[in-house]
Amino acid sequence: MRRCLCIFFCCLLLLASPIRLLAFSVQEERELGQKLLSLVRRQFKVLDDPDLTQYISGLGNELLAQVGPRYFDYHFFIVASREFNAFAAPSGLIFLNSGLIEATHTEDELASVLAHEIGHVRQRHIARRIAKNKKVSLGTAALMIIGAAVGGGPLGEALITGSMAAGQSLNLYFSRKDEEEADRLAYAWMRADHRDPRAMLSMIRTMQRLAKYRSDQPPPYLLTHPEPQRRAGYIRDLLSALPADPAPPPRDEFAFQRFRARVLALTEDLARRRQRYRRLQDPVWSAYGLALVAMDEARYDEAERLLAKVRQRYADQPILDADLARIAYARRDLRRARKLLEEARRRAPADLYILWLLARIEESTGAQEAAAALYEQLVAALPDYPEPYLRLARLHSAAGRRGKGLYFLAYSFWLSGNEKRAKETAEQAVQAATGATRQKAEELLAVIERLEKKF
């Protein structure tokens, strides 16, 4: 309740913004997206893990390759929440709740949800609704979008009530036309990506089951994406028109199943995970899930024994060496951890999770410059992930490069949603830094100040 009251009064302050939307341009949509991401990070736990981020971004970018020209760079985030929900925010921000990921069974099912949300962004469905209501401020729009994404419950109600308190309202729930348009685009992109579009229907059925079992409080997804029965009807029509060609060959589900297990490891309690994986019929993924449980319980011998079973089946997957390196790191056997990671990196040089773990090893062993070089690669590849910025801030500061340290610290605050500290630190960085670092600090400060004026 205290949290909701705090959010409510923050809403009132934010809604004092005098900005009004006479039209909603692409630039304004980008600015709204920057503000939204800051609000989401401030209020929710985003799973900023390079392992998970590279998977979900890779899957999203594979679908985007079928989309063609687009207004924005898309960014994909995982929110730690048991609620079944996914939401597309303006400017290419797409959020997936861990509860939705838990409900998927195949990569194509997950891809079907991503494709649908990309369709909403591609067609600017929310942006068009905002543009139609000339009395709605950017601040109200930001809060209403988050409130709609949260759905029912005290937090969502506090956000929406706070927005309404300023006498402004905005219907952000997707219309029948919006939903059908997003589904038809998703269907086309799934086929172009050689994915099985029947996964769209299986996800609709999952939503229907959830709605049936939770009739007193439907999942938030169904509040913003209504009428699953109707959607199922025209998706069946699309599927009936498929040519008589055989279905696409089965995909290797290793990356998806591992991703799903790691999401659950970060969001589900140990007892529930242990029960889930003991019941699982697939012996390989049962072993992997139980290995993650054993790691969390510091039963490292058991974790290694279970991972060995997985490696027997997937000997060609270097990421499993990274999982073993995590165990060695937890044991403080840094020499073995480094050896495992170097071999994994030789086999998969572009893998960001391997790069992240190797950077941690370098930092732990005092190889500060080597660690900094690896973290620099990570911030280039994962520009929305605050942790490498924070570690670079510490490393540069310790090496006497105060200006660089302050710049990376400011950016870490900015990505974490702490706008006040980000601005203060960026101002210090502008004074202390020189050359390219100072220019970057000035650019960051300009973005913060511009959004401060608009919101």
Tab-separated table of C-alpha atoms in Angstrom, residues 11 63 73 129 188 196 245 256 297 301 330-331 394 434:
chain	number	residue	atom	x	y	z
A	11	CYS	CA	1.795	10.474	-10.802
A	63	LEU	CA	11.612	-11.783	-36.657
A	73	ASP	CA	15.404	0.278	-32.988
A	129	ARG	CA	-4.491	6.479	-29.872
A	188	ALA	CA	3.096	-13.478	-42.267
A	196	ASP	CA	5.135	-22.911	-37.635
A	245	ASP	CA	3.204	-28.438	-47.890
A	256	PHE	CA	14.802	-21.987	-25.871
A	297	GLU	CA	21.784	-24.423	-2.919
A	301	ASP	CA	29.136	-31.653	-6.858
A	330	ALA	CA	31.283	-20.099	-7.037
A	331	ARG	CA	33.855	-22.549	-5.647
A	394	ARG	CA	34.602	1.432	-10.851
A	434	THR	CA	37.915	15.473	-21.890
